[in-house]
């Protein structure tokens, strides 16, 4: 088994690779990126690939195609994909790790739409429930919850932020009403990649989980107000959770 662990930022890909190296007893100063880092940063530590995917679905989908072709050429058996990212929470404490059960589109459907040659195709966006269950069991003291994830194509407009450049096209009460509607639908966080990731992995028959930590509660505001130290602590939480999962699989002989 190979674990492909991904997140938006190149720095976080390196941080996770170094964490793995220390855990596996290697010198973390020897963790170096493979190839060019202009677009993505990729590290391999034992059976784990730690790679950045950039922001949003277009960037992620290039990585998914190329990474998966690479793994097939390398004859990697039964890979598992895990995204460890950041997100805005809905009705959960900042710092909570949300394991996505299903990704919800900007149109409020559990569907990823892709338009090819002028025709739109539709793909389901379920995550792998037994993988979520396995990860959830390893949460220990970490604040972890399962829920749906609202997955958007922009950080400002589609995430109903009032602090972008343009005046919002909605009132504050309309925004709150919509956020409450999402909460009632079972949505617990908002990010920008799980819609395409889940659809891709379902098509490719690859088990997949998304474990995103929430940086703020959108029911309380739009701006991330956590300090640098808090943000570091939050992002370490998804790393710790996924590290526990990888260790448990390795200890049980799954490689
Ligand atoms: C979460 O954070 C990024 C936007 O700031 C985006 O990649 C995401 O899904
Ligand atoms: N990432 C997002 O996409 N939204 C947030 O609110 C925070 C991180």
mmCIF file of N, CA, C and O and ligand atoms in Angstrom, residues 86-88 155 159 161 190-192 215-216 218 224, ligand 2:
data_model
loop_
_atom_site.group_PDB
_atom_site.id
_atom_site.type_symbol
_atom_site.label_atom_id
_atom_site.label_comp_id
_atom_site.label_asym_id
_atom_site.label_seq_id
_atom_site.Cartn_x
_atom_site.Cartn_y
_atom_site.Cartn_z
ATOM 1 N N UNK A 86 -6.820 22.942 5.063
ATOM 2 C CA UNK A 86 -7.468 23.905 5.947
ATOM 3 C C UNK A 86 -8.856 24.205 5.392
ATOM 4 O O UNK A 86 -9.145 23.926 4.228
ATOM 5 N N UNK A 87 -9.695 24.768 6.234
ATOM 6 C CA UNK A 87 -11.077 25.026 5.811
ATOM 7 C C UNK A 87 -11.701 26.054 6.748
ATOM 8 O O UNK A 87 -11.158 26.358 7.812
ATOM 9 N N UNK A 88 -12.850 26.551 6.335
ATOM 10 C CA UNK A 88 -13.652 27.381 7.232
ATOM 11 C C UNK A 88 -14.702 26.471 7.870
ATOM 12 O O UNK A 88 -15.345 25.693 7.162
ATOM 13 N N UNK A 155 -12.644 31.606 -2.933
ATOM 14 C CA UNK A 155 -12.501 31.807 -1.492
ATOM 15 C C UNK A 155 -13.422 32.920 -1.021
ATOM 16 O O UNK A 155 -13.954 32.869 0.084
ATOM 17 N N UNK A 159 -17.754 31.552 -1.240
ATOM 18 C CA UNK A 159 -17.785 31.240 0.203
ATOM 19 C C UNK A 159 -18.489 32.363 0.976
ATOM 20 O O UNK A 159 -18.347 32.468 2.186
ATOM 21 N N UNK A 161 -17.996 35.538 1.462
ATOM 22 C CA UNK A 161 -17.242 36.429 2.348
ATOM 23 C C UNK A 161 -17.661 37.875 2.061
ATOM 24 O O UNK A 161 -17.921 38.239 0.918
ATOM 25 N N UNK A 190 -15.943 24.290 4.874
ATOM 26 C CA UNK A 190 -15.917 24.801 3.492
ATOM 27 C C UNK A 190 -14.469 24.810 3.016
ATOM 28 O O UNK A 190 -13.587 25.332 3.715
ATOM 29 N N UNK A 191 -14.238 24.231 1.861
ATOM 30 C CA UNK A 191 -12.903 24.323 1.252
ATOM 31 C C UNK A 191 -13.040 24.298 -0.262
ATOM 32 O O UNK A 191 -14.132 24.548 -0.771
ATOM 33 N N UNK A 192 -11.947 24.000 -0.982
ATOM 34 C CA UNK A 192 -11.976 24.248 -2.424
ATOM 35 C C UNK A 192 -11.507 23.083 -3.294
ATOM 36 O O UNK A 192 -11.218 23.302 -4.463
ATOM 37 N N UNK A 215 -10.235 26.750 10.448
ATOM 38 C CA UNK A 215 -9.449 27.876 10.962
ATOM 39 C C UNK A 215 -10.318 28.907 11.662
ATOM 40 O O UNK A 215 -9.813 29.784 12.359
ATOM 41 N N UNK A 216 -11.615 28.848 11.417
ATOM 42 C CA UNK A 216 -12.549 29.821 12.010
ATOM 43 C C UNK A 216 -13.942 29.215 11.934
ATOM 44 O O UNK A 216 -14.145 28.198 11.258
ATOM 45 N N UNK A 218 -17.445 30.101 10.520
ATOM 46 C CA UNK A 218 -18.055 31.082 9.624
ATOM 47 C C UNK A 218 -19.381 31.625 10.167
ATOM 48 O O UNK A 218 -19.848 32.659 9.709
ATOM 49 N N UNK A 224 -9.942 35.070 9.310
ATOM 50 C CA UNK A 224 -9.186 34.152 10.162
ATOM 51 C C UNK A 224 -8.450 35.002 11.189
ATOM 52 O O UNK A 224 -7.567 35.789 10.837
HETATM 53 N N1 LIG B 2 -9.878 27.582 3.285
HETATM 54 C C1 LIG B 2 -11.051 27.916 2.682
HETATM 55 O O1 LIG B 2 -11.275 27.538 1.536
HETATM 56 N N2 LIG B 2 -11.923 28.663 3.391
HETATM 57 C C2 LIG B 2 -11.663 29.105 4.619
HETATM 58 O O2 LIG B 2 -12.508 29.813 5.206
HETATM 59 C C3 LIG B 2 -10.453 28.767 5.234
HETATM 60 C C4 LIG B 2 -9.563 28.000 4.530
#
